[in-house]
Short mmCIF file of C-alpha atoms and ligand atoms in Angstrom, two decimals:
data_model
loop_
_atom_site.label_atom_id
_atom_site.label_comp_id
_atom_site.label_asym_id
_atom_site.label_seq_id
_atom_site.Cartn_x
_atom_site.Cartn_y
_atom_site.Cartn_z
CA UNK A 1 9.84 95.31 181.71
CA UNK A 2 12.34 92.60 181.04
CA UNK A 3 10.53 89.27 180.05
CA UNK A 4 11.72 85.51 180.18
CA UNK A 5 8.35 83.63 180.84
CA UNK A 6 6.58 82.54 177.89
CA UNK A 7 2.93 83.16 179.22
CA UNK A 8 3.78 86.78 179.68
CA UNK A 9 5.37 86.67 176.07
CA UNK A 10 2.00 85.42 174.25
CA UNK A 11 -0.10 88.27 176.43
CA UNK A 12 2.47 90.93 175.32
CA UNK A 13 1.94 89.27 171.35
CA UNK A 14 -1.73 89.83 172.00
CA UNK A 15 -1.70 93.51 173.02
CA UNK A 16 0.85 93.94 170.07
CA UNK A 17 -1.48 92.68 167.91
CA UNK A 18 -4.12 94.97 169.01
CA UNK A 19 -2.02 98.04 168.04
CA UNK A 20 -1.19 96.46 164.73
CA UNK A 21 -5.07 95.88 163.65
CA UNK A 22 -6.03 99.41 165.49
CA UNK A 23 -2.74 100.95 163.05
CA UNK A 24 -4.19 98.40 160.03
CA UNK A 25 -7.56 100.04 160.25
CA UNK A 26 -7.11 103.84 160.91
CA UNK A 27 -4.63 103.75 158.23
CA UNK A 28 -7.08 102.05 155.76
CA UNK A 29 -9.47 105.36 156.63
CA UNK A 30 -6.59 108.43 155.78
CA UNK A 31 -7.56 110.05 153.14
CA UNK A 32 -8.75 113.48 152.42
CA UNK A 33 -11.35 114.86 154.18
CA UNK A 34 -11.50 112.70 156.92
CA UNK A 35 -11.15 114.21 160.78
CA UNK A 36 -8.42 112.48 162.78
CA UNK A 37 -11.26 112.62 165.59
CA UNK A 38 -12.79 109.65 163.19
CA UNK A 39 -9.61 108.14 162.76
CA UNK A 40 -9.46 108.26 166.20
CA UNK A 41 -12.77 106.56 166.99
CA UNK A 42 -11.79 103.63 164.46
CA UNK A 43 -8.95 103.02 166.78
CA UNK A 44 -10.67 103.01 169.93
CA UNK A 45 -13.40 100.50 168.51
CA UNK A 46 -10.64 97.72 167.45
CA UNK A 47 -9.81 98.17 171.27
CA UNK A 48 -13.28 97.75 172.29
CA UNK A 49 -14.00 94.44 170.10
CA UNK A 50 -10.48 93.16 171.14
CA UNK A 51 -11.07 93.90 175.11
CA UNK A 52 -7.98 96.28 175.22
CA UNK A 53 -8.04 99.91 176.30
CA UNK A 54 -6.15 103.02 175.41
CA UNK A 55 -2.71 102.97 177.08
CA UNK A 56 -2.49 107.01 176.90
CA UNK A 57 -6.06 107.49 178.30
CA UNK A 58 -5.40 104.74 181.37
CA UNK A 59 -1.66 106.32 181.94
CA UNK A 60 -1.85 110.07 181.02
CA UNK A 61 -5.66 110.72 181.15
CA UNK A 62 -4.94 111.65 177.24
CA UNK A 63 -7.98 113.16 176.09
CA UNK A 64 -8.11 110.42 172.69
CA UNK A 65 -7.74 106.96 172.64
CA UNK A 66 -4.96 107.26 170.62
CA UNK A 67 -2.19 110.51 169.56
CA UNK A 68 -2.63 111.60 165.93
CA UNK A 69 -0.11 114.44 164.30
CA UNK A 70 -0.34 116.30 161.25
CA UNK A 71 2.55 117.47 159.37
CA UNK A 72 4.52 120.04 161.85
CA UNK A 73 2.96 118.56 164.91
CA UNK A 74 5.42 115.94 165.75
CA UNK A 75 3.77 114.13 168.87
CA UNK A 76 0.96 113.70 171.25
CA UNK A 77 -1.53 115.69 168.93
CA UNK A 78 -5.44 115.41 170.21
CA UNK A 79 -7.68 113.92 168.04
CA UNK A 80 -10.51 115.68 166.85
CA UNK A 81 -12.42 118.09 164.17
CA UNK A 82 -9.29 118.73 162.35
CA UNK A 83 -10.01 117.24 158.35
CA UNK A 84 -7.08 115.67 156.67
CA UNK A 85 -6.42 117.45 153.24
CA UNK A 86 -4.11 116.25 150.49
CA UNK A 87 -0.84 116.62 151.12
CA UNK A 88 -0.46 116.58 154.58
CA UNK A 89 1.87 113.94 156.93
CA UNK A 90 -0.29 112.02 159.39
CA UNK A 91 1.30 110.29 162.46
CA UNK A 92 -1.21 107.29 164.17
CA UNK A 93 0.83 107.04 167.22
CA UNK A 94 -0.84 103.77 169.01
CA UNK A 95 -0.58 102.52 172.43
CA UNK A 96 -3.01 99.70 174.23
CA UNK A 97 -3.38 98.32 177.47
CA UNK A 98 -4.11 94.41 177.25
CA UNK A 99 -4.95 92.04 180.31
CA UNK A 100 -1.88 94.51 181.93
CA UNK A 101 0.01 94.78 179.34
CA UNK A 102 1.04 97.46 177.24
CA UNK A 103 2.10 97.85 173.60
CA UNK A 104 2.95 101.28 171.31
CA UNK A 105 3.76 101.55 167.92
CA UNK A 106 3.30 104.45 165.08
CA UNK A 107 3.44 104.80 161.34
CA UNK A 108 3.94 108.17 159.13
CA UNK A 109 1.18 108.17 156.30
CA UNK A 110 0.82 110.49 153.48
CA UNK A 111 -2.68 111.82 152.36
CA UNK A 112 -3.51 112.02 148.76
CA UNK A 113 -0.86 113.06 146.35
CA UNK A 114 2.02 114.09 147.90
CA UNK A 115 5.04 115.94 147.91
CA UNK A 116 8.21 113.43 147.10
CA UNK A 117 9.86 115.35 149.71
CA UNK A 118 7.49 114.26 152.27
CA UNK A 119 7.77 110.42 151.00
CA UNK A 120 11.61 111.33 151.76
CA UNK A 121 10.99 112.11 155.16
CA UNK A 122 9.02 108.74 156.20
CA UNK A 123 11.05 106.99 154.18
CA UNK A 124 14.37 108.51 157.07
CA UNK A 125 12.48 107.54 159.45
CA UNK A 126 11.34 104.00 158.71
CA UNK A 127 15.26 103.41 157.96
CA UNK A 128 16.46 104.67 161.23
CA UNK A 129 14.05 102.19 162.89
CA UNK A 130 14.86 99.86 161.16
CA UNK A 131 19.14 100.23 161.14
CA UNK A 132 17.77 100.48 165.02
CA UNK A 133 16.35 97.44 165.21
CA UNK A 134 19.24 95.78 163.76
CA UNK A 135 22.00 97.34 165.84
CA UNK A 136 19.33 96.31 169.06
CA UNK A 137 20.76 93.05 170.29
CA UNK A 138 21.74 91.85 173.91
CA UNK A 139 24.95 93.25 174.93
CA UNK A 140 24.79 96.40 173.07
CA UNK A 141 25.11 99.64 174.77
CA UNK A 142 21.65 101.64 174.12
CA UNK A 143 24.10 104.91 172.55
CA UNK A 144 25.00 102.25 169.60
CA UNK A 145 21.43 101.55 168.68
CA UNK A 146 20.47 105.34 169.15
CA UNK A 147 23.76 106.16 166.63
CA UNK A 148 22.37 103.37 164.22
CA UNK A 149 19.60 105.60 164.17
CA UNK A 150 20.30 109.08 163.88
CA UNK A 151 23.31 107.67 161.02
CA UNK A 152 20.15 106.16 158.52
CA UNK A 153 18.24 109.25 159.26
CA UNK A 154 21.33 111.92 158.66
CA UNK A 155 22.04 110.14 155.04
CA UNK A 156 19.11 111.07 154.15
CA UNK A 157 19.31 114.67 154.88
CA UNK A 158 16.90 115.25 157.88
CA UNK A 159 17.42 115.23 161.58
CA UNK A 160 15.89 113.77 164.76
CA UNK A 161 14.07 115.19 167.22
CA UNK A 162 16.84 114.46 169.95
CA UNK A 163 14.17 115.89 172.90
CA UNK A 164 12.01 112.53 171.79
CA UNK A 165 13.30 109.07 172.69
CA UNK A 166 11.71 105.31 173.05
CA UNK A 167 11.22 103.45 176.38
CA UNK A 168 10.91 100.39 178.21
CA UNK A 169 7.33 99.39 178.23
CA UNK A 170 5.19 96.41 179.59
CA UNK A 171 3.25 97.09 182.54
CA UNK A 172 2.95 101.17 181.81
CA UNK A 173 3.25 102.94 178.48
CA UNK A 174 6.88 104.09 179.71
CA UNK A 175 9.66 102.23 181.97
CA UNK A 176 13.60 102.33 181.83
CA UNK A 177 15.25 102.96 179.80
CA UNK A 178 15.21 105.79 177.81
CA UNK A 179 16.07 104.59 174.18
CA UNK A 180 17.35 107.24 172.30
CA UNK A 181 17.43 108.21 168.61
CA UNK A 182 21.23 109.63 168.60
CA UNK A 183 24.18 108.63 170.13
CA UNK A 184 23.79 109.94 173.79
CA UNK A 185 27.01 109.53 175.37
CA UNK A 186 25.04 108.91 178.60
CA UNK A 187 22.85 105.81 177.50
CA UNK A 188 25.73 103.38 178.44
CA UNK A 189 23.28 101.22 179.93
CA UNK A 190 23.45 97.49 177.48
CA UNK A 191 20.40 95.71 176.56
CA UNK A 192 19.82 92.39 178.11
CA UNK A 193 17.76 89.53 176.80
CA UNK A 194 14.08 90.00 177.29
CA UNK A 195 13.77 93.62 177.69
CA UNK A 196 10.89 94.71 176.28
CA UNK A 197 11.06 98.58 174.72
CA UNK A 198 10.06 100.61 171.88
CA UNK A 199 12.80 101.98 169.32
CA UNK A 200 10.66 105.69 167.81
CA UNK A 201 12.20 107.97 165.62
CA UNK A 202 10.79 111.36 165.00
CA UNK A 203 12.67 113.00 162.47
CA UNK A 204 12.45 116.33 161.15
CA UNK A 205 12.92 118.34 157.71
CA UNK A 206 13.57 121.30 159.68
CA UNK A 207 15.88 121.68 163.27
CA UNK A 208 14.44 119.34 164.98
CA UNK A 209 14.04 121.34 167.64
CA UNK A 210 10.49 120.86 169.04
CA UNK A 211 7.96 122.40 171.80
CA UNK A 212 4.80 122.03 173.46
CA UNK A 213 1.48 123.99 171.94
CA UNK A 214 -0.55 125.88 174.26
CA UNK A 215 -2.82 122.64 175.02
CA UNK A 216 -0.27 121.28 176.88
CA UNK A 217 -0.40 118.16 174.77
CA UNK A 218 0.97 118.69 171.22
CA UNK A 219 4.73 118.76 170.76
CA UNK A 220 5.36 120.89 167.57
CA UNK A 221 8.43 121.66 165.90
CA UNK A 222 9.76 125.20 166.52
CA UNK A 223 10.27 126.14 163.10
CA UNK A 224 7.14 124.46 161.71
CA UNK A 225 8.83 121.81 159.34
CA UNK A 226 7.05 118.38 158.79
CA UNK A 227 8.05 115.32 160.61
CA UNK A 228 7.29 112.17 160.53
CA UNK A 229 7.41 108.95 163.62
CA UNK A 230 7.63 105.35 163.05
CA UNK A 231 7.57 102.88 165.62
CA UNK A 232 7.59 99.31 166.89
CA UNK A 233 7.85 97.55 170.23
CA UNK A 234 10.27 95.00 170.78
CA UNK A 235 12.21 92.18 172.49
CA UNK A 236 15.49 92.53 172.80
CA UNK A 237 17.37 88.90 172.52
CA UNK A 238 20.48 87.27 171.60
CA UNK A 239 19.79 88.07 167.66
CA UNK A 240 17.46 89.73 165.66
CA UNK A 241 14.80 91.46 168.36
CA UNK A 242 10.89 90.40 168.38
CA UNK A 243 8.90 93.03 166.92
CA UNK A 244 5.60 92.34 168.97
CA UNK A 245 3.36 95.13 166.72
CA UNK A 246 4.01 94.05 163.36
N1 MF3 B 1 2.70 106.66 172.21
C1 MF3 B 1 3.49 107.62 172.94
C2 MF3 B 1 4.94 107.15 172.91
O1 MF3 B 1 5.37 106.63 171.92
C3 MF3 B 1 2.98 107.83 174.33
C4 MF3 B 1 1.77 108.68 174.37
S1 MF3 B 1 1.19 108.89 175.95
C5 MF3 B 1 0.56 110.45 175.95
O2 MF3 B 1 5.70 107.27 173.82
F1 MF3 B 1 -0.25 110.49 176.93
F2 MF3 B 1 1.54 111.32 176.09
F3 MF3 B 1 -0.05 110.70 174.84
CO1 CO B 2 3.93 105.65 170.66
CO1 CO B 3 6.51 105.04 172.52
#
């Protein structure tokens, strides 16, 4: 959606603070031994108490209230008996529905000790969001903030999933335009003041070629590397954009 009425601002604020304290307290439970189907329920009860619903359940009919990937599984994994053990790459991918509207947003955690390379990985990925975020100002053609992107994460040595991209959001989970994580000659469209979308990269150690497990859900990597996903949603102005799930 494209916003320019303040009202509609402060409701967006509210549903991206939702995501942030859902994010705040899953994260606060990773650690090993814990099933992401618990993570999963801490999530859904900080939408509960804050009168917000699952944007993935309400859109998709997702069966979680919120996506949670380990290591190779890059998106859209199903919460569930699956224990986290130490070393692996957890993704709490979180999306709520507020009084209409929506807001989605994702961090990378590591469990336990970990491998450096792994902290390597998230650390590509929070970079390319955030050499994203800077490139995202009105007036910019979406391929520059996707090249922003993909440029932080290449210096580091890994790659982006190009099949993956951010999207408008507001009303639904996901609305024009596509926001991709590379330079895709065809996203000439140029971001105007007020548009409200998420910037997501999901990089990869490996290819980052990815495809969907026999669930029908899970996107995995094809040749099984890690990845890891950060993301915010935004709104895009003259300067610096909002980040609404901070
Ligand atoms: N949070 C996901 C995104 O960033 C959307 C998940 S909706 C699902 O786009 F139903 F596919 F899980
Ligand atoms: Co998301
Ligand atoms: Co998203």
């Amino acid at each position: 959606m494209s916003n320019d009425n303040p009202d509609e601002l402060e409701r967006l604020r509210a549903t991206g603070r939702v995501v942030a304290d859902a994010i705040r307290a899953m994260r606060a439970a990773v650690a090993p031994g814990v099933t992401t189907g618990e993570l999963d329920r801490i999530g859904a009860r900080v939408f509960a108490d804050g009168g917000a619903r699952s944007g993935p359940q309400l859109d998709y009919g997702f069966p979680g209230a919120t996506c949670i990937s380990v290591n190779d599984e890059a998106v859209h994994g199903i919460p569930g008996p699956r224990r986290l053990r130490a070393g692996d790459l957890v993704k709490l991918d979180v999306t709520a529905e507020l009084d209409g509207f929506y807001a989605d947003a994702c961090v990378s955690v590591a469990v336990g000790r970990t491998r450096p390379s792994l902290l390597g990985l998230i650390a590509a990925a929070r970079h390319g969001l955030d050499d994203g975020l800077r490139a995202a100002s009105a007036g910019v053609p979406l391929h520059r903030v996707g090249a922003a992107v993909e440029a932080a994460v290449r210096q580091r040595g890994h790659r982006v999933c190009r099949e993956l991209a951010g999207h408008g959001i507001g009303r639904r989970i996901h609305e024009p335009p596509t926001v991709p994580s590379y330079a895709d000659a065809e996203a000439t469209e140029r971001l105007t003041e007020g548009l409200v979308m998420t910037i997501e990269p999901i990089v990869s150690a490996g290819s980052g070629e990815v495809r969907i497990a026999d669930d029908g859900w899970t996107v995995l990597t094809t040749d099984g590397a890690p990845s890891a996903h950060v993301e915010h949603t935004v709104v895009i102005t003259s300067a610096a954009p909002l980040v609404l799930t901070a």
